[in-house]
mmCIF file of C-alpha atoms in Angstrom:
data_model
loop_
_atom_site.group_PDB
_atom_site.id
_atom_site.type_symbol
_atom_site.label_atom_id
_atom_site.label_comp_id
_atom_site.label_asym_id
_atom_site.label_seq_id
_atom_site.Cartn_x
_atom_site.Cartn_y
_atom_site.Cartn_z
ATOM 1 C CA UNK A 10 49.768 8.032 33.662
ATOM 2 C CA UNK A 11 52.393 5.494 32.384
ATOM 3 C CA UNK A 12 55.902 6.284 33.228
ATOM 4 C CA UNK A 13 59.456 5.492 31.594
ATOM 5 C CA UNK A 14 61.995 5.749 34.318
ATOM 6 C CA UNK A 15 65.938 4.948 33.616
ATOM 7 C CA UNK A 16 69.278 6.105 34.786
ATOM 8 C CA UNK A 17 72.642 6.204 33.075
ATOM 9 C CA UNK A 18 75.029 7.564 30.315
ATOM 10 C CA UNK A 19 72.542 9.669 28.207
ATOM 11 C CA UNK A 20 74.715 9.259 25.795
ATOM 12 C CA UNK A 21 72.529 5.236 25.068
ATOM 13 C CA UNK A 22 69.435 6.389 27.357
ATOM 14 C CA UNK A 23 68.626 9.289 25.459
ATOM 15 C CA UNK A 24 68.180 7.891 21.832
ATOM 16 C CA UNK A 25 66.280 4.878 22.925
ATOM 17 C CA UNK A 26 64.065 7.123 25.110
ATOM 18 C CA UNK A 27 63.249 9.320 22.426
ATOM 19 C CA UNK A 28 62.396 6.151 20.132
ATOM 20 C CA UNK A 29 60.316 5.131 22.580
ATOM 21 C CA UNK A 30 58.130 8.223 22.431
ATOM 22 C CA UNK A 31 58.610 9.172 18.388
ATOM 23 C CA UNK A 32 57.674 5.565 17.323
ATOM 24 C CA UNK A 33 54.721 5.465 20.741
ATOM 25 C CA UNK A 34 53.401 8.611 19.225
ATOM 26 C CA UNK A 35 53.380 9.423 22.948
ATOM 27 C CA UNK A 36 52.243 13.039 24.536
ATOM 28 C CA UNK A 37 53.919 14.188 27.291
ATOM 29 C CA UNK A 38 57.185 15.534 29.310
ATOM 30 C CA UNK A 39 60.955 14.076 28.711
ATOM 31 C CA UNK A 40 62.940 14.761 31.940
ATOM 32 C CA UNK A 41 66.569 14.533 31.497
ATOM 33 C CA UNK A 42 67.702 15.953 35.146
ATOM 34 C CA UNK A 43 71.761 15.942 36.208
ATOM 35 C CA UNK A 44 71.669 16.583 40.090
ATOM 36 C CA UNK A 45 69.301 19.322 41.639
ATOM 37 C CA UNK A 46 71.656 22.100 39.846
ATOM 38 C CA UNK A 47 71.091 20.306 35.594
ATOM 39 C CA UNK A 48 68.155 19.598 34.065
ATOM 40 C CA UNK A 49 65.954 20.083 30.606
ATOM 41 C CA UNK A 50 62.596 19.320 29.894
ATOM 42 C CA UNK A 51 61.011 18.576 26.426
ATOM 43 C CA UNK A 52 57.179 18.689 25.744
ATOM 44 C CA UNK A 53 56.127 15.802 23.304
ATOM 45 C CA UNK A 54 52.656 16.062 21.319
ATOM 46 C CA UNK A 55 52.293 12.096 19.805
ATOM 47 C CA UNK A 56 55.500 11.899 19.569
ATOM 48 C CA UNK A 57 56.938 15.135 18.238
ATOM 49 C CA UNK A 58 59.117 17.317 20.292
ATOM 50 C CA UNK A 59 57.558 20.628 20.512
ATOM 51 C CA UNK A 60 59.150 22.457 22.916
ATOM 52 C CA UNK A 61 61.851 22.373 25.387
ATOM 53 C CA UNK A 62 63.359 24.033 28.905
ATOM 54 C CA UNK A 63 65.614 24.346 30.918
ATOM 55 C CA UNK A 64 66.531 24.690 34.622
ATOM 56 C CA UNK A 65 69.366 26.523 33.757
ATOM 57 C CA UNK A 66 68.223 30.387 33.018
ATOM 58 C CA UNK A 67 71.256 30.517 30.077
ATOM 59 C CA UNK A 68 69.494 27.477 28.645
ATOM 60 C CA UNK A 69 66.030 28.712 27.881
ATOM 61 C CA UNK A 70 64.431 29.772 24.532
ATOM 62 C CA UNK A 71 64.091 33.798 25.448
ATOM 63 C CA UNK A 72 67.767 34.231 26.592
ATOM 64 C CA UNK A 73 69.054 32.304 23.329
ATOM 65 C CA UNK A 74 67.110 34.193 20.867
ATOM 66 C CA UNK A 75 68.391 37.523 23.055
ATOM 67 C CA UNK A 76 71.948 36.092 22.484
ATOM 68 C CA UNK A 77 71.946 35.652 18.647
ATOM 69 C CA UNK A 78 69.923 39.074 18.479
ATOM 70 C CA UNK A 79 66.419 37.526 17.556
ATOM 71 C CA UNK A 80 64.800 39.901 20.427
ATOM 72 C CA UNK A 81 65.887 42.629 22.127
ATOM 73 C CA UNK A 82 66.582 42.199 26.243
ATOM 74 C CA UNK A 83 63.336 44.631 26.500
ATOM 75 C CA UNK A 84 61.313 42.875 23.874
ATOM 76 C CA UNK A 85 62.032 39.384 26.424
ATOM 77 C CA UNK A 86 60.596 41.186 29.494
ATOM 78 C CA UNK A 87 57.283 42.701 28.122
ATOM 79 C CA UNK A 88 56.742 38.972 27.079
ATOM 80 C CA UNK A 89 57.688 37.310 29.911
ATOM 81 C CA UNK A 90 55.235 39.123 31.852
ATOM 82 C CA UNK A 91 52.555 37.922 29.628
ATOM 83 C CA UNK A 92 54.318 34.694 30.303
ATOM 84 C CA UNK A 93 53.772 34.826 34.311
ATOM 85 C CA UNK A 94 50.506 36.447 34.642
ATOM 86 C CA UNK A 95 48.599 34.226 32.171
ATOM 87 C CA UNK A 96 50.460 31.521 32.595
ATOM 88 C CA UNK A 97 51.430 30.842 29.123
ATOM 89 C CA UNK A 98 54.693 29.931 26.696
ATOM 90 C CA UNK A 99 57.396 31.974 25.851
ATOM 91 C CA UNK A 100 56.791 30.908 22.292
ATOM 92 C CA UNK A 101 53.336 31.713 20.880
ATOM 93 C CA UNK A 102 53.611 35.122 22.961
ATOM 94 C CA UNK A 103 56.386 35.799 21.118
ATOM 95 C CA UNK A 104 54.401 35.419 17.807
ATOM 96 C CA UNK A 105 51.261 37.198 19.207
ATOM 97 C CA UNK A 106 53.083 40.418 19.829
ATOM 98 C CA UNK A 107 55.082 40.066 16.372
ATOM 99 C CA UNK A 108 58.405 40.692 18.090
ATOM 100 C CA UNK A 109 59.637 37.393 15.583
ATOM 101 C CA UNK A 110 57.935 36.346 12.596
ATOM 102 C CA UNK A 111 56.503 32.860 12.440
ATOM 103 C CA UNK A 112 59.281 30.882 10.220
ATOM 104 C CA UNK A 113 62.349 32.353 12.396
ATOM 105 C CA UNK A 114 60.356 31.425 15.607
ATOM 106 C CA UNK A 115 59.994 27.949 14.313
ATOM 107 C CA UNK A 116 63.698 27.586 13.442
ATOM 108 C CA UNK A 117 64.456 29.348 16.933
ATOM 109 C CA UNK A 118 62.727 26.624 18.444
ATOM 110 C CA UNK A 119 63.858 23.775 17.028
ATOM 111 C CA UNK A 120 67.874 24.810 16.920
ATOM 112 C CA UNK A 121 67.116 25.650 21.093
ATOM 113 C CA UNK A 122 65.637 21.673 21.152
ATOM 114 C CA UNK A 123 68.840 20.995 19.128
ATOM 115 C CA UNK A 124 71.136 22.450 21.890
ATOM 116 C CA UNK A 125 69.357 21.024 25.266
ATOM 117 C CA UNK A 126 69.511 17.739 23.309
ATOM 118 C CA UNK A 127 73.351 17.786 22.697
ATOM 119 C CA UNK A 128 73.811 19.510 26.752
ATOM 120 C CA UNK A 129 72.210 16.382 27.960
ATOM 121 C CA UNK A 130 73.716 13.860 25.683
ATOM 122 C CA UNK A 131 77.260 14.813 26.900
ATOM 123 C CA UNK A 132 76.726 14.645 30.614
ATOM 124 C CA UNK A 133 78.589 11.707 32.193
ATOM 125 C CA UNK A 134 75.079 10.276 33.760
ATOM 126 C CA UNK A 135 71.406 11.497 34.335
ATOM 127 C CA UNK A 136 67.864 10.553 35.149
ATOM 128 C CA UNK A 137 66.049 9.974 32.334
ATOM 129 C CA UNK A 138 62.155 9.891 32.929
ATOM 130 C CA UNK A 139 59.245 10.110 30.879
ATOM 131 C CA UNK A 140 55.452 10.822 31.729
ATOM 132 C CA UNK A 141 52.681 10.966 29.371
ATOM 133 C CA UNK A 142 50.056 13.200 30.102
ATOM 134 C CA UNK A 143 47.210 14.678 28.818
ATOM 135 C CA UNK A 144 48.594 18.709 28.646
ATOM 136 C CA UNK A 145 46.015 21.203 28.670
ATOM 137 C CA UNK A 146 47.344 23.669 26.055
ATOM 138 C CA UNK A 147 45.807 23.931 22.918
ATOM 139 C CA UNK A 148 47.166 22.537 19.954
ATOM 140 C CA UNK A 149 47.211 26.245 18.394
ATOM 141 C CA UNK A 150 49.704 26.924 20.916
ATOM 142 C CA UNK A 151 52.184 24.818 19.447
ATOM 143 C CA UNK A 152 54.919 25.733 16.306
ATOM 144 C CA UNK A 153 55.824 23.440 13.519
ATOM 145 C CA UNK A 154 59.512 22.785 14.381
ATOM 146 C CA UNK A 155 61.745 23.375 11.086
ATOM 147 C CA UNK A 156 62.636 19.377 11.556
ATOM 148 C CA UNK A 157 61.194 16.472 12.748
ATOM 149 C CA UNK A 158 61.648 14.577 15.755
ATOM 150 C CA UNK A 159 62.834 11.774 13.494
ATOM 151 C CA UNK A 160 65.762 13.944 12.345
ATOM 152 C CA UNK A 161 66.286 14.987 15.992
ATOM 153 C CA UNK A 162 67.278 11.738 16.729
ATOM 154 C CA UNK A 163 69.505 10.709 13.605
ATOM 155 C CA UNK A 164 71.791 13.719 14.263
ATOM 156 C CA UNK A 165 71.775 12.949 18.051
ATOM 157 C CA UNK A 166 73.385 9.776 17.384
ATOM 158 C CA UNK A 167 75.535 11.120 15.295
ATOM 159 C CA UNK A 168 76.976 13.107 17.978
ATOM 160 C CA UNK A 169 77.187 10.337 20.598
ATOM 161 C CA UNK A 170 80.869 10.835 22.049
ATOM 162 C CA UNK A 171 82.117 7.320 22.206
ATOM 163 C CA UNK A 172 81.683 4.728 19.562
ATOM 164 C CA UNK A 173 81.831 1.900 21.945
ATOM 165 C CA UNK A 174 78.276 3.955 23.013
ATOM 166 C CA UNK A 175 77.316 3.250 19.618
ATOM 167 C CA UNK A 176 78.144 -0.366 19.369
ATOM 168 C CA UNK A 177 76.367 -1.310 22.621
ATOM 169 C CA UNK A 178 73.250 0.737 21.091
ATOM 170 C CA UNK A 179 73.177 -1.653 18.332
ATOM 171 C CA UNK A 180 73.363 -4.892 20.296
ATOM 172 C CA UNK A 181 73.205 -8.159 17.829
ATOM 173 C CA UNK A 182 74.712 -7.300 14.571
ATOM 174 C CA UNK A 183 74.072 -10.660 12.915
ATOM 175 C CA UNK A 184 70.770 -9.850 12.579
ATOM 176 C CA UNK A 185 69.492 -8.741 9.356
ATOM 177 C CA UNK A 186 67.583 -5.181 8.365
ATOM 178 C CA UNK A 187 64.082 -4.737 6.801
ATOM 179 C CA UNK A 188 62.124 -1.259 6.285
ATOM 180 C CA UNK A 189 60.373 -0.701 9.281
ATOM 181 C CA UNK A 190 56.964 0.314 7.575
ATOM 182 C CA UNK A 191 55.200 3.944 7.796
ATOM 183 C CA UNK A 192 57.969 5.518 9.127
ATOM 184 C CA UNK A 193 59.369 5.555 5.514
ATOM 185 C CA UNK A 194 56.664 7.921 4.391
ATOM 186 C CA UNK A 195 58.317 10.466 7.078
ATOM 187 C CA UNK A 196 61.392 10.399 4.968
ATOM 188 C CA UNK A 197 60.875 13.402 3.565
ATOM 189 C CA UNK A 198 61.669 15.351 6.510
ATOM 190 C CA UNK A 199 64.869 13.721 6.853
ATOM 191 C CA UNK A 200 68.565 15.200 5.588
ATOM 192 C CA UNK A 201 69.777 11.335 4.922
ATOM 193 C CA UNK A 202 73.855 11.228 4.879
ATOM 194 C CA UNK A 203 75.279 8.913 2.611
ATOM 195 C CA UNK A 204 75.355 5.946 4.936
ATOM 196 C CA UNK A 205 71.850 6.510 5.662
ATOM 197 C CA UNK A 206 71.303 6.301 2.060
ATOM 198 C CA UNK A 207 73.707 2.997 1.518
ATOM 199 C CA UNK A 208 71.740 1.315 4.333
ATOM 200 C CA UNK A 209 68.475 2.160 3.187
ATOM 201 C CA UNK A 210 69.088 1.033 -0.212
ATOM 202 C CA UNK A 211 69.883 -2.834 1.109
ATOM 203 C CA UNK A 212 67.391 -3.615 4.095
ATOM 204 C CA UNK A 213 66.005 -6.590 2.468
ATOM 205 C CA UNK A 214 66.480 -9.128 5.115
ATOM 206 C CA UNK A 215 68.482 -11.195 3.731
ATOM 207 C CA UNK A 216 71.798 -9.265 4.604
ATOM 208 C CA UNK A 217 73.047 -9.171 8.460
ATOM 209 C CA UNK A 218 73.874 -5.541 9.788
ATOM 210 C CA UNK A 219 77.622 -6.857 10.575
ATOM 211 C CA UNK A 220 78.282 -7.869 6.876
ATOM 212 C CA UNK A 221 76.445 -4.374 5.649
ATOM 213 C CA UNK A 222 78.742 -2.563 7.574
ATOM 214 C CA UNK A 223 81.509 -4.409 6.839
ATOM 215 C CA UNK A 224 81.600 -4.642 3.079
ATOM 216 C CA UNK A 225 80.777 -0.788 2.896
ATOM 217 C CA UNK A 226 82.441 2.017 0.999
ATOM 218 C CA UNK A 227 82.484 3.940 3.710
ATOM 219 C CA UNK A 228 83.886 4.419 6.857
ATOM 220 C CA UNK A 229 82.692 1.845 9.892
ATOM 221 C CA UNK A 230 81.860 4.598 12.364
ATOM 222 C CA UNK A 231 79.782 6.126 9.877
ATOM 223 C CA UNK A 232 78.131 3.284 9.867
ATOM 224 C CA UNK A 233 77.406 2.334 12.798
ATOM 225 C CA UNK A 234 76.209 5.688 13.920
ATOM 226 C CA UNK A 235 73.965 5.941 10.825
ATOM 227 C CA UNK A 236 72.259 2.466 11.498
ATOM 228 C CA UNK A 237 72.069 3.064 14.848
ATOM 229 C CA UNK A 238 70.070 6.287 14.241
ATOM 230 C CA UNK A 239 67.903 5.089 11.586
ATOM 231 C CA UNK A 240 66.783 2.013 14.464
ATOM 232 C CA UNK A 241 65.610 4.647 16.953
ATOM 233 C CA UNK A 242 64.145 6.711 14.418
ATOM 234 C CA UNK A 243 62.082 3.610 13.350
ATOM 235 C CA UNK A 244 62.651 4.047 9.785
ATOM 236 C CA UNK A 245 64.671 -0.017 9.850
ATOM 237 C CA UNK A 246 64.303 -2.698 12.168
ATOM 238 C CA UNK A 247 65.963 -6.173 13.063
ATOM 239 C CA UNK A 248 64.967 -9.488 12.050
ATOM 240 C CA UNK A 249 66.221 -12.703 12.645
ATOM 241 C CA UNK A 250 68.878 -13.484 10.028
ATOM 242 C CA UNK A 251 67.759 -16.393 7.953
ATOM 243 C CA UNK A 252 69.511 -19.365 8.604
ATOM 244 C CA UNK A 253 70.898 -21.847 5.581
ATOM 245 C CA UNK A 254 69.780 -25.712 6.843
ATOM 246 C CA UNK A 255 73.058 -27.765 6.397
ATOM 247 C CA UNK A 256 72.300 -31.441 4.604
ATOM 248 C CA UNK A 257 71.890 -33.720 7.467
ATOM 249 C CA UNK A 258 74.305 -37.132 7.638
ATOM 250 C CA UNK A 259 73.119 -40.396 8.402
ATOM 251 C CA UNK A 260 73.531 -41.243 11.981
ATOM 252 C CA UNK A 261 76.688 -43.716 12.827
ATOM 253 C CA UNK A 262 75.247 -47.008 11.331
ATOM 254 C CA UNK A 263 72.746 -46.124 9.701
ATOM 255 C CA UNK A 264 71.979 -47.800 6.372
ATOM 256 C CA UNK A 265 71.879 -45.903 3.516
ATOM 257 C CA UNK A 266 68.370 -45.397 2.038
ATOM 258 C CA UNK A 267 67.792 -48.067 -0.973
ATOM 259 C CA UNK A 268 68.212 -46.266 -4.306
ATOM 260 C CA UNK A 269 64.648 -46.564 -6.520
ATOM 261 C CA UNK A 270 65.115 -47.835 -9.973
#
């Protein structure tokens, strides 16, 4: 088992953790825990989120599809039982006894993964910690989430509280952008915003993230936030901006090289 273990502002740890495991196609559990009393919990399958929980009984799946009338308060219990004697998720119960069809479960799901995300990216600091394991549930058990972890983390960013968050996300800004590869062919499950789409259209390593952001038509913040997501989603990456040789002068004294006829 092969562990990721930080603590901080989850407000930087919690994009670059979820890089880590989107881009690692890693399978596991994402603990993001605030004290003894805060804490959520997000199952990963190679590097998708999903699933998610929470320590908090108002944060789990069942009591936020009670509150936006989804399921009934009865409907929760007769499947919560199912839940505790067989040892199950809340989720594919659900489905089974066709208390929620299939497409609203999904989007259930994936707006409840939306939620824990944003809880835990505005606490002031957490323990961030990562274990990959080999889980024993079927893949038949698991939904298709109504967006992809990918788009997860670009809106993520976009909520980070603090831009001076942002900025120390992106580190070196005189470094210059490429595509980062497959990841583009994910693309298609992303909702781009237009500085996504400004970015995208000049990663040709040749232009430093600094001047890209800088000679935009668009606001800086937007910018930064938008790069910032589109490095931990993996869909650019750094590289070494090139650097223009200067003509080298003659050392002091030197003779000048004879001129050839």
């Amino acid at each position: 088992m092969m562990l990721l273990h930080k603590r901080g502002n989850p407000a930087l740890l919690l994009p670059e953790f979820l890089k880590e495991v989107y881009l690692g196609q890693r399978t596991g559990l994402l603990h993001v825990t605030r004290g003894e009393e805060a804490g959520v919990t997000f199952r990963s399958v190679n590097g998708e989120l999903v699933s998610g929980s929470s320590i908090a009984e108002r944060g789990r799946l069942g009591e936020s599809m009670v509150r936006r009338g989804l399921i009934s308060r009865a409907d929760l219990g007769r499947a919560l039982v199912i839940v505790s004697q067989k040892g199950r998720r809340l989720a594919p119960v659900l489905r089974e006894l066709e208390l929620v069809d299939t497409p609203s479960l999904e989007q259930a799901l994936a707006l409840h993964i939306r939620e824990m995300l944003l809880t835990a990216l505005l606490w002031d600091e957490a323990s961030l910690l990562f274990e990959d394991q080999e889980l024993p549930d079927a893949p038949a058990e698991d939904l298709t989430l109504r967006c992809s972890t990918a788009e997860l983390i670009l809106e993520l960013v976009r909520r980070i509280p603090r831009s001076e968050i942002v900025r120390r996300g992106l580190g070196d800004l005189d470094r210059a952008l490429v595509g980062a590869g497959s990841p583009f062919l994910r693309l298609h499950r992303i909702t781009l915003s237009p500085a996504d789409g400004y970015i995208l259209s000049r990663v040709d390593g040749s232009t430093s993230a600094r001047r890209m952001i800088e000679t935009a038509p668009l606001p800086v913040e937007d910018m930064e936030r938008s790069l910032l997501g589109l490095l931990c989603a993996g869909v650019v990456r750094y590289v070494p901006a090139p650097t223009v040789m200067a003509p080298q002068l003659p050392a002091a004294g030197a003779l000048p090289s004879p001129r050839v006829r």
